[in-house]
Short mmCIF file of C-alpha atoms in Angstrom, two decimals:
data_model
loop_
_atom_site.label_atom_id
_atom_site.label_comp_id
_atom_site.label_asym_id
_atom_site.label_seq_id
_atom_site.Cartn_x
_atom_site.Cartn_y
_atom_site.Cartn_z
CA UNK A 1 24.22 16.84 4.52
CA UNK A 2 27.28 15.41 5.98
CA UNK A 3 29.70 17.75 8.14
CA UNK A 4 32.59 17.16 10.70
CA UNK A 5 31.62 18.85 13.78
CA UNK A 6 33.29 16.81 15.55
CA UNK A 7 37.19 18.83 14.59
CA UNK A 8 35.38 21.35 16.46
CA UNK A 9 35.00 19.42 19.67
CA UNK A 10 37.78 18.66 22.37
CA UNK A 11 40.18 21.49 21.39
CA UNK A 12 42.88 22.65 23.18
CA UNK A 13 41.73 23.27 26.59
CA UNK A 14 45.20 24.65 27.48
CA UNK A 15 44.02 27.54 26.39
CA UNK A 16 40.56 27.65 28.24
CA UNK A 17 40.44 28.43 31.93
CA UNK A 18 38.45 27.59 34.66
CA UNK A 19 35.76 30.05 35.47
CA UNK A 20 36.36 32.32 38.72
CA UNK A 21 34.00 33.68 41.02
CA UNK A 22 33.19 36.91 39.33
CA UNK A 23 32.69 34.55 35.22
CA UNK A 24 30.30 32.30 37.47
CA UNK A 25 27.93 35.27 38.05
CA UNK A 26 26.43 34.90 34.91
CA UNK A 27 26.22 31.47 35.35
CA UNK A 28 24.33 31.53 38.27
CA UNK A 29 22.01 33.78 37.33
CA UNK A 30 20.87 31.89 34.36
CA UNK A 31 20.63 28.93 36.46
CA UNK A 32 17.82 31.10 38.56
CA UNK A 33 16.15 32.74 35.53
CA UNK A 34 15.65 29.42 33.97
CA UNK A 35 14.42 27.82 37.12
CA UNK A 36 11.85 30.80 37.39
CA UNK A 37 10.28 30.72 34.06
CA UNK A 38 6.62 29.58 34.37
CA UNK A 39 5.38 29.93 31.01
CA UNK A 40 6.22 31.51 27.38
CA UNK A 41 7.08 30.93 23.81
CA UNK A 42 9.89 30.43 21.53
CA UNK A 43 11.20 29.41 18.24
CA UNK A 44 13.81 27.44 18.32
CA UNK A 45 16.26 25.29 15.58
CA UNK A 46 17.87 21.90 16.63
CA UNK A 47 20.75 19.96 14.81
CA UNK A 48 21.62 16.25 15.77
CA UNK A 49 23.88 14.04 14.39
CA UNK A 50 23.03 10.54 16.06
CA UNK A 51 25.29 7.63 17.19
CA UNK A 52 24.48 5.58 14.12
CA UNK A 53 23.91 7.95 11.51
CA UNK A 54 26.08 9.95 9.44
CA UNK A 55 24.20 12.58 8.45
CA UNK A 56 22.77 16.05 10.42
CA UNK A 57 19.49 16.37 10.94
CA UNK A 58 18.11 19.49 11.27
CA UNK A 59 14.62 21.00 12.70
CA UNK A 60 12.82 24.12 13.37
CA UNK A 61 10.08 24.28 15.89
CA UNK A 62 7.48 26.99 17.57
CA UNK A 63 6.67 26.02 21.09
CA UNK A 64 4.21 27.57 23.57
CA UNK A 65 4.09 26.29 27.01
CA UNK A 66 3.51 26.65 30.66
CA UNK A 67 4.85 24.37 33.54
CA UNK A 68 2.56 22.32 35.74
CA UNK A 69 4.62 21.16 38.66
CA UNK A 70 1.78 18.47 39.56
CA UNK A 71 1.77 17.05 35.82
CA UNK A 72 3.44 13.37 36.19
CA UNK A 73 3.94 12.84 32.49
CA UNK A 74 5.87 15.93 31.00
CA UNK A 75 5.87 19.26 33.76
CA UNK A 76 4.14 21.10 31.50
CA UNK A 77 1.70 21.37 28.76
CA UNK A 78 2.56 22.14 25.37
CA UNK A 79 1.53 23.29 21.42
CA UNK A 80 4.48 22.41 19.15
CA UNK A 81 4.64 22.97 15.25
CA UNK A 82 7.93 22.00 14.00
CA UNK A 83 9.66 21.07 10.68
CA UNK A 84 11.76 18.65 9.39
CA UNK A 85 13.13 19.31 5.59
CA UNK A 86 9.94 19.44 3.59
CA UNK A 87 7.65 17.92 6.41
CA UNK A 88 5.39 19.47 8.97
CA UNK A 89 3.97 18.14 12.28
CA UNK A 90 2.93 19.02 15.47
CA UNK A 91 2.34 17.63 19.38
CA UNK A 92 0.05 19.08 22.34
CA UNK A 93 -0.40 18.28 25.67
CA UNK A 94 -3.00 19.92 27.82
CA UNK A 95 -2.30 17.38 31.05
CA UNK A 96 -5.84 15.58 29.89
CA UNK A 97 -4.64 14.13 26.34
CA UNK A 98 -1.73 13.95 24.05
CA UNK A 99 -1.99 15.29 20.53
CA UNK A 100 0.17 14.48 17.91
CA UNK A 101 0.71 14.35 13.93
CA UNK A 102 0.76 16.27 10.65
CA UNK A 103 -1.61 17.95 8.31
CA UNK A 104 -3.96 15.36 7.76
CA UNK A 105 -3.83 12.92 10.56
CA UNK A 106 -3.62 12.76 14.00
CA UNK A 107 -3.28 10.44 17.08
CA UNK A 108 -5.16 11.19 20.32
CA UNK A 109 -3.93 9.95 23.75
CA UNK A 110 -6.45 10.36 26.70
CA UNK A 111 -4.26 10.95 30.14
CA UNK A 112 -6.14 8.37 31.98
CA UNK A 113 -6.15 5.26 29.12
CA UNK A 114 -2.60 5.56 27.76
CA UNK A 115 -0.68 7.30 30.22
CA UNK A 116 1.97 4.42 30.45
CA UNK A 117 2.47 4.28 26.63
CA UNK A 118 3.18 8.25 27.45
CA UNK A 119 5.89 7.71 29.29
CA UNK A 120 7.42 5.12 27.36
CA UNK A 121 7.94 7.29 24.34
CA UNK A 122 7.83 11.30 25.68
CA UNK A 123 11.52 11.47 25.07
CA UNK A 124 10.90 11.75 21.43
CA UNK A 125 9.85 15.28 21.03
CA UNK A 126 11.69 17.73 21.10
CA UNK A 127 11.91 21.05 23.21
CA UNK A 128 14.56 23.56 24.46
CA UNK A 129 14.95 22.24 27.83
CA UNK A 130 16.23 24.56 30.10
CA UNK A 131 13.11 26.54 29.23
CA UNK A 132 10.28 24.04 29.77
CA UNK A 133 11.95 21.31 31.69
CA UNK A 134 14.48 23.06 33.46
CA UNK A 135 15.18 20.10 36.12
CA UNK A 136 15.61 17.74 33.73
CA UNK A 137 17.85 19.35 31.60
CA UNK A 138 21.43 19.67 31.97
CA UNK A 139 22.38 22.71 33.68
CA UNK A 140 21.10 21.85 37.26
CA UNK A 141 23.81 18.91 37.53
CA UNK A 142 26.86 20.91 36.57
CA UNK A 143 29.60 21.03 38.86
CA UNK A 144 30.65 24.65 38.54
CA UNK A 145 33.88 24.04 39.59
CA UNK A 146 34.30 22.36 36.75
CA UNK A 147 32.89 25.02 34.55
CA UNK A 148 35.26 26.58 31.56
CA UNK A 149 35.27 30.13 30.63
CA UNK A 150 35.14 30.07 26.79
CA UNK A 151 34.70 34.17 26.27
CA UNK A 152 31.84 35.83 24.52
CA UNK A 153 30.74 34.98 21.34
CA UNK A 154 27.82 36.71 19.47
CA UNK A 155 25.17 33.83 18.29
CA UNK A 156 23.01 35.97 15.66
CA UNK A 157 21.79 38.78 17.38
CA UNK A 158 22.63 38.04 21.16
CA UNK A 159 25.83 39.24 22.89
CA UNK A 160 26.72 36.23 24.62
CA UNK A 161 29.44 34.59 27.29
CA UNK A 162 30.40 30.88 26.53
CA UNK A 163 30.77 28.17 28.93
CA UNK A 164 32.81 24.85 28.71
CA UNK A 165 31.57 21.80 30.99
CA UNK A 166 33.71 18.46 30.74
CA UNK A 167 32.28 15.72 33.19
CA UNK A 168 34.28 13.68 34.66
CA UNK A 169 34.75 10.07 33.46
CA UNK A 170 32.43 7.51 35.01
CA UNK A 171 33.79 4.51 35.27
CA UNK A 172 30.47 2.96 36.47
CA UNK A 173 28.68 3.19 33.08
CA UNK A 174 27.99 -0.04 31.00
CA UNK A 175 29.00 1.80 27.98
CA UNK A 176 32.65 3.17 27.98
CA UNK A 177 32.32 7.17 27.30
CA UNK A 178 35.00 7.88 26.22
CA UNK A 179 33.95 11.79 26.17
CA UNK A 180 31.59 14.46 26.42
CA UNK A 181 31.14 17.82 26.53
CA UNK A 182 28.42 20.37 27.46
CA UNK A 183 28.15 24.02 26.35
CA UNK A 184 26.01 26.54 27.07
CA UNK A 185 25.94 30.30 25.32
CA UNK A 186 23.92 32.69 27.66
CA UNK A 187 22.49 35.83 27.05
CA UNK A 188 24.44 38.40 28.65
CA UNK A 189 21.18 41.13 28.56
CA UNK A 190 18.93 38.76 30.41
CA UNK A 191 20.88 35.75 31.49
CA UNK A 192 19.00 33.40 29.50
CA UNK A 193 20.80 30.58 26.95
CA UNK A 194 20.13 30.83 24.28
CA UNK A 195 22.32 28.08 22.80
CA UNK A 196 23.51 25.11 24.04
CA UNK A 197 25.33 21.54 22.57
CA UNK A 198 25.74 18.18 23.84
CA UNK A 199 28.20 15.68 22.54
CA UNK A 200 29.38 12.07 23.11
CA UNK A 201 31.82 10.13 22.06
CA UNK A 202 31.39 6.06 23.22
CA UNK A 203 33.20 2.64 22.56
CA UNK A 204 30.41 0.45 21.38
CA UNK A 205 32.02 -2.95 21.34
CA UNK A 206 35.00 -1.64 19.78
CA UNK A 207 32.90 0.98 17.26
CA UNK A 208 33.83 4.40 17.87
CA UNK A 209 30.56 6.36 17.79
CA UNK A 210 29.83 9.96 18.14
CA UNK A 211 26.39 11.62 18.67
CA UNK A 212 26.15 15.32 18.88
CA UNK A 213 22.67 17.93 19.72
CA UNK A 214 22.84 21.56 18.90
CA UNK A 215 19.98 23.79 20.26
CA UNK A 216 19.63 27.23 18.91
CA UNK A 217 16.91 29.87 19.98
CA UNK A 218 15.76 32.19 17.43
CA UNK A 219 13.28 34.37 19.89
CA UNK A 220 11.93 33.68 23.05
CA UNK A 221 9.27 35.78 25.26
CA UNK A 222 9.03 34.72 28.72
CA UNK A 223 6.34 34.79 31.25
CA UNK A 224 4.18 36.34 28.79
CA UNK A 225 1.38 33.30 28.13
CA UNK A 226 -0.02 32.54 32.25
CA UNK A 227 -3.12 32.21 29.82
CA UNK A 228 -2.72 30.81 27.21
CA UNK A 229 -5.61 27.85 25.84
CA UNK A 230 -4.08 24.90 24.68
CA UNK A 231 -5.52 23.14 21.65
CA UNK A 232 -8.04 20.92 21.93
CA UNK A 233 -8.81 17.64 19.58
CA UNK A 234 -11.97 19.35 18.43
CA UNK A 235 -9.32 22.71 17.50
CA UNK A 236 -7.49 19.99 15.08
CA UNK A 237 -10.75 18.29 14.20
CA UNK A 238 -12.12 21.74 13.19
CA UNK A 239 -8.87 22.20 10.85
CA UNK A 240 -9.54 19.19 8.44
CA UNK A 241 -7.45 16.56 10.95
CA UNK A 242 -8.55 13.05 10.76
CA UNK A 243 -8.08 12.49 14.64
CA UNK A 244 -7.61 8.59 15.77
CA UNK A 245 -8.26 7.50 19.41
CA UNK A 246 -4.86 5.51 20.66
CA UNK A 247 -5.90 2.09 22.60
CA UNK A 248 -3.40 0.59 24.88
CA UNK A 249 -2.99 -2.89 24.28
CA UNK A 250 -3.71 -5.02 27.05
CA UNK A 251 -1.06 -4.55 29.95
CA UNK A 252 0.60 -8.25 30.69
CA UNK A 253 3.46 -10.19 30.10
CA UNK A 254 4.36 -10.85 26.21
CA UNK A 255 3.16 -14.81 25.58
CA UNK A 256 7.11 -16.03 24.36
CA UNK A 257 7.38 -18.83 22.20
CA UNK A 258 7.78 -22.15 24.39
CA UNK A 259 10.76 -24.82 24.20
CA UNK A 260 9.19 -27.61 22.66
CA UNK A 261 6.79 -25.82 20.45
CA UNK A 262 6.62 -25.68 16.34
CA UNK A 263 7.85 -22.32 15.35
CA UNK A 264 6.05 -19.89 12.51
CA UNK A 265 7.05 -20.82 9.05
CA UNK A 266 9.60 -18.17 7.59
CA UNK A 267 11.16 -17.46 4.30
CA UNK A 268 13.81 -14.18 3.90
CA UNK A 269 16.11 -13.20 1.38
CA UNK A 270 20.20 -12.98 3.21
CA UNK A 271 23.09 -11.01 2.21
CA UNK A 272 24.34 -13.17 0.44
CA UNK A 273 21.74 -13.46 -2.26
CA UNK A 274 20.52 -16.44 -1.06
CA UNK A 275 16.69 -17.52 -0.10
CA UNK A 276 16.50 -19.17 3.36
CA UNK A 277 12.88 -20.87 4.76
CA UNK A 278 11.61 -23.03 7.01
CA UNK A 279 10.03 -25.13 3.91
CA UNK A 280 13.71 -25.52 2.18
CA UNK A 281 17.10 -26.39 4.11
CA UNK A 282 19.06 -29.31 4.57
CA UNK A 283 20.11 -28.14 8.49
CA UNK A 284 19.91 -30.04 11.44
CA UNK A 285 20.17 -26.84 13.29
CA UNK A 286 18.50 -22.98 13.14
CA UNK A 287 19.73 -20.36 15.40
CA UNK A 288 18.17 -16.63 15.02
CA UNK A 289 19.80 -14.00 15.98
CA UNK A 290 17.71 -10.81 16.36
CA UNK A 291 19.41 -7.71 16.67
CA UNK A 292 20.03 -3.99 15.60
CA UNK A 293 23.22 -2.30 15.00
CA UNK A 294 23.42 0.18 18.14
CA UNK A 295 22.66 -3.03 20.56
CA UNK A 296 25.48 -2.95 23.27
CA UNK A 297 24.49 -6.84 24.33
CA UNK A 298 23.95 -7.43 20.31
CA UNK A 299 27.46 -6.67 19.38
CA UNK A 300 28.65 -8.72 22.34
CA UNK A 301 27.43 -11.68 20.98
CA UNK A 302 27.98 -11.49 17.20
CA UNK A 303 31.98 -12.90 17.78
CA UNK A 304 30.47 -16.09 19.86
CA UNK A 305 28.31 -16.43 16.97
CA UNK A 306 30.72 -16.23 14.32
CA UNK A 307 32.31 -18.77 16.20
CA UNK A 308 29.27 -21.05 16.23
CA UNK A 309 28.29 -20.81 12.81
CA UNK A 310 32.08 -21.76 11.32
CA UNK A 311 32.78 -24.73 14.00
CA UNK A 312 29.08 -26.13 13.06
CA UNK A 313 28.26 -25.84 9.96
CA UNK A 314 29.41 -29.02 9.31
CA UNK A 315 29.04 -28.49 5.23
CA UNK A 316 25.43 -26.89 5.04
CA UNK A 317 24.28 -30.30 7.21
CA UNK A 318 25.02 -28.66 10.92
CA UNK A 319 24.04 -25.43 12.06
CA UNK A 320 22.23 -22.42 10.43
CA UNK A 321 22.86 -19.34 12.33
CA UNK A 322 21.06 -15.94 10.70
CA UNK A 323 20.93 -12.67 11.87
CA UNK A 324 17.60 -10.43 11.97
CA UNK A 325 16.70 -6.99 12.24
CA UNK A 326 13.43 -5.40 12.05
CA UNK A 327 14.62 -1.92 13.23
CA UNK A 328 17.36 -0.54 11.05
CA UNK A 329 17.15 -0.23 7.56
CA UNK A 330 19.20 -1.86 5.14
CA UNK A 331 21.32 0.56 3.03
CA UNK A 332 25.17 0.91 2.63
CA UNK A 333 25.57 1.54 6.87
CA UNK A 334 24.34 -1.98 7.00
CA UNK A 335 26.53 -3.60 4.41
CA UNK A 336 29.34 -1.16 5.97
CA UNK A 337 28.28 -2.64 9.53
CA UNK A 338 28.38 -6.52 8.11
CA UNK A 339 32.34 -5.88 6.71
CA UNK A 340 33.45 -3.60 10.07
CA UNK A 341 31.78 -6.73 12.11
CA UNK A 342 33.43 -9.42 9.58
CA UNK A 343 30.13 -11.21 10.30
CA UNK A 344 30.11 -14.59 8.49
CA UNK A 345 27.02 -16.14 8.83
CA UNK A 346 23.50 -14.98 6.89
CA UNK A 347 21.74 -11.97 7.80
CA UNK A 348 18.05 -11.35 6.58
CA UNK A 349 17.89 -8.55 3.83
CA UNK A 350 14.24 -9.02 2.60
CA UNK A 351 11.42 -7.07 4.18
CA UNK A 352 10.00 -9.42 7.41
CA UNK A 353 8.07 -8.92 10.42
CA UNK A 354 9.60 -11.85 11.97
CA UNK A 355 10.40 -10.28 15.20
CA UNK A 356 6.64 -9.83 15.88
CA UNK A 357 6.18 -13.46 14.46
CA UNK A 358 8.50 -14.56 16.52
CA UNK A 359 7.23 -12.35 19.43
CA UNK A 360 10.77 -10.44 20.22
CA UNK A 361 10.46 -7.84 23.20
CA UNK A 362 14.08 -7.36 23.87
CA UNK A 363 17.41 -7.48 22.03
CA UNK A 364 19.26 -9.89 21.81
CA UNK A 365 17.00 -12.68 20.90
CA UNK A 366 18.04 -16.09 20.35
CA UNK A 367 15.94 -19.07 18.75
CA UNK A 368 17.27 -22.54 17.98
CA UNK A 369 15.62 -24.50 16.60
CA UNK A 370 15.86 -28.21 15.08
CA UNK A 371 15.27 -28.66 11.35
CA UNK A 372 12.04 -29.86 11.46
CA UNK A 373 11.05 -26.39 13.37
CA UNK A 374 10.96 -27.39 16.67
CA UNK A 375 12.02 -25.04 19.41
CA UNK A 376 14.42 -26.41 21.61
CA UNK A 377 16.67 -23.19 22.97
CA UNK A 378 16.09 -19.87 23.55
CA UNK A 379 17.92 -16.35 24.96
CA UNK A 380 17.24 -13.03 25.97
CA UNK A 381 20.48 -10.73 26.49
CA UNK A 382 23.89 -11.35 26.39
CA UNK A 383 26.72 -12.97 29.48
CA UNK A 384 29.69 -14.47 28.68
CA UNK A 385 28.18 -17.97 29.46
CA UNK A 386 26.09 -17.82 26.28
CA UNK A 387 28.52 -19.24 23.74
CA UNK A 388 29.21 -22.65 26.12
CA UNK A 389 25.22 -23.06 26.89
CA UNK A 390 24.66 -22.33 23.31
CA UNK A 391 27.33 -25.01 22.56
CA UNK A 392 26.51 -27.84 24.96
CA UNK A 393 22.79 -27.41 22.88
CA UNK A 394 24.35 -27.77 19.73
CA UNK A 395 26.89 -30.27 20.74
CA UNK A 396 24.09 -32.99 22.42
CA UNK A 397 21.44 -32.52 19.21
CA UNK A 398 24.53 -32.58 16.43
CA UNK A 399 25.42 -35.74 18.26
CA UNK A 400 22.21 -37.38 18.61
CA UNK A 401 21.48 -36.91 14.89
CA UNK A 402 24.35 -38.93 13.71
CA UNK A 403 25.90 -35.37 12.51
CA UNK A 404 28.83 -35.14 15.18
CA UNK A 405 31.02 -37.53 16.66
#
């Protein structure tokens, strides 16, 4: 479902006032509730509309939890069951293991073994956060003089006050912001919120993109579960899930592909309904490109490229530059990404796992290659020196190949 939320967002704050002393007692008192809650249940709904999509997603989830100050991965343990349109899952965390998966599967994570792979990818589930992880949610950080007095508002059955928080522009941030806004609804019976939005609004290399998070609680009991037995692997076992032990792979630097060494053979369909492989071309030169479409550093570079792959091509006999990317899909925002990029040169439509082929751990990655597949350049990132090292490369080989003068 597609909406415009975003006509709701930055209205006229002429007509919104700072909150005083006496509209901040509310505030303040949900800032101490939340940072009291120990334990407890709730259901909540959650609506996101993320920087590269177009679309709302919505969610419903049942959470029971209780903090555990000395925990290092979350705070606190958890049982979630939550659904997504038609599909059902769930995640637990006891502090000894992980849980997490739907119906018939699951995927155990023992503390101890994969506590680093934890970390890396906790931020994916989703919770009500001043609830279960008040300090790292947003209301802690809020500079209350900068709090707006909205009014009340009744969200389904709660009487409620709204509050209006704009930050203020940091000019620090690699990404330009160019706005945000934070709103909370609390409870006015017990000072909890029980509603509250987040939304941005960045210049990604001259894309405007908006993201936007709406958190709605249905019910909540608090301090009500001190108790309460988390699931157990054998509790999921017991219920018909097929429950697989996660394995950490090895910890140590990714092995990169060495200047000088004969890359993997490679074959992908392009955009431009073309076949491209490393058996069949008549380049001297191959640059890859990999990328994804909400890279900051990958956008950066995609005008240098351009550049590149019209000054070199040199009538199919010069340089090759194509694009790759493994982690979006490719559906009309791709095509609609090629034409708002007025990208010239080949990307790779055809399913690939070239970027583990090719051993890619970070984005941008740059391989160039001479036509006999021969690795003689590579890149990680984006600086503004990249399209003159990139060309001095070119340049020499072209030249030594009898294909520039």
């Amino acid at each position: 479902m597609r909406i415009n939320l975003f006509a709701l967002f930055f209205c006229t704050n002429a007509c919104l006032s700072f909150a005083q002393d006496s509209d901040l007692k509310l505030w303040n008192n949900a800032v101490v509730k939340c940072s009291e809650v120990e334990n407890g249940s709730y259901e909540m709904t959650y609506k996101s509309k993320y920087l590269m999509g177009r679309d709302t997603v919505s969610k419903k989830l049942n959470c029971v939890f209780r903090k555990e100050p000395s925990d290092s991965i979350f705070g606190f343990c958890f049982d979630v069951e939550r659904t997504i349109g038609q599909e059902q899952d769930f995640y637990s965390y006891s502090g000894d293991y992980f849980i997490s998966g739907s119906k018939r599967k699951a995927q155990l994570f023992q503390y101890k073994k994969a506590m680093t792979a934890l970390v890396s990818f906790k931020h994916n589930y989703d919770f009500f956060n001043p609830l279960t992880n008040f300090e790292d949610s947003e209301m802690p950080e809020i500079d209350t003089s900068l709090l707006l007095l909205v009014g009340e508002e009744k969200i389904g059955s709660y009487a409620t006050v709204h509050y209006k928080y704009i930050p203020p522009k940091d000019t620090n941030e690699a990404i330009d912001i160019l706005g945000s806004e934070l709103d909370f609804w609390i409870n006015t019976k017990d000072c909890i919120p029980v509603r509250y939005t987040v939304y941005y609004k960045i210049d990604l290399s001259g894309d405007t993109l908006e993201q936007y998070d709406e958190f709605n609680l249905s019910s909540y009991s608090l301090n009500t579960q001190p108790d309460y037995r988390f699931k157990t692997p054998d509790s999921y076992i017991m219920e018909g899930i097929h429950v697989n032990e996660f394995v950490p792979d090895t910890p140590g630097p990714v092995q990169k592909l060495a200047v000088g060494s004969k890359v993997p053979r490679w074959n992908f369909e392009t955009n431009k309904k073309t076949t491209l492989s490393s058996e069949n071309h008549s380049y001297g030169l191959i640059l890859f490109d990999f990328y994804y479409q909400s890279c900051f550093p990958c956008l950066k570079a995609i005008p240098a490229l351009n550049r590149l792959s019209k000054k070199y091509d040199l009538k199919g006999k010069g340089l090759l530059v194509a694009g790759i990317n493994n982690v979006d899909p490719v559906d009309d925002r791709f095509y609609e990404f090629v034409e708002r990029k007025q990208i010239s040169y080949p990307l790779a439509v055809s399913p690939n796992e070239l970027s583990e082929v090719f051993k890619v751990s970070s984005y941008p990655t740059l391989f160039l290659m001479d036509g006999k597949g021969t690795l003689i350049y590579s890149s990680e990132g984006y600086s503004e020196q990249l399209e003159a090292e990139l060309e001095e490369v070119i340049i020499d080989h072209l030249t030594k190949e009898g294909l520039l003068r």
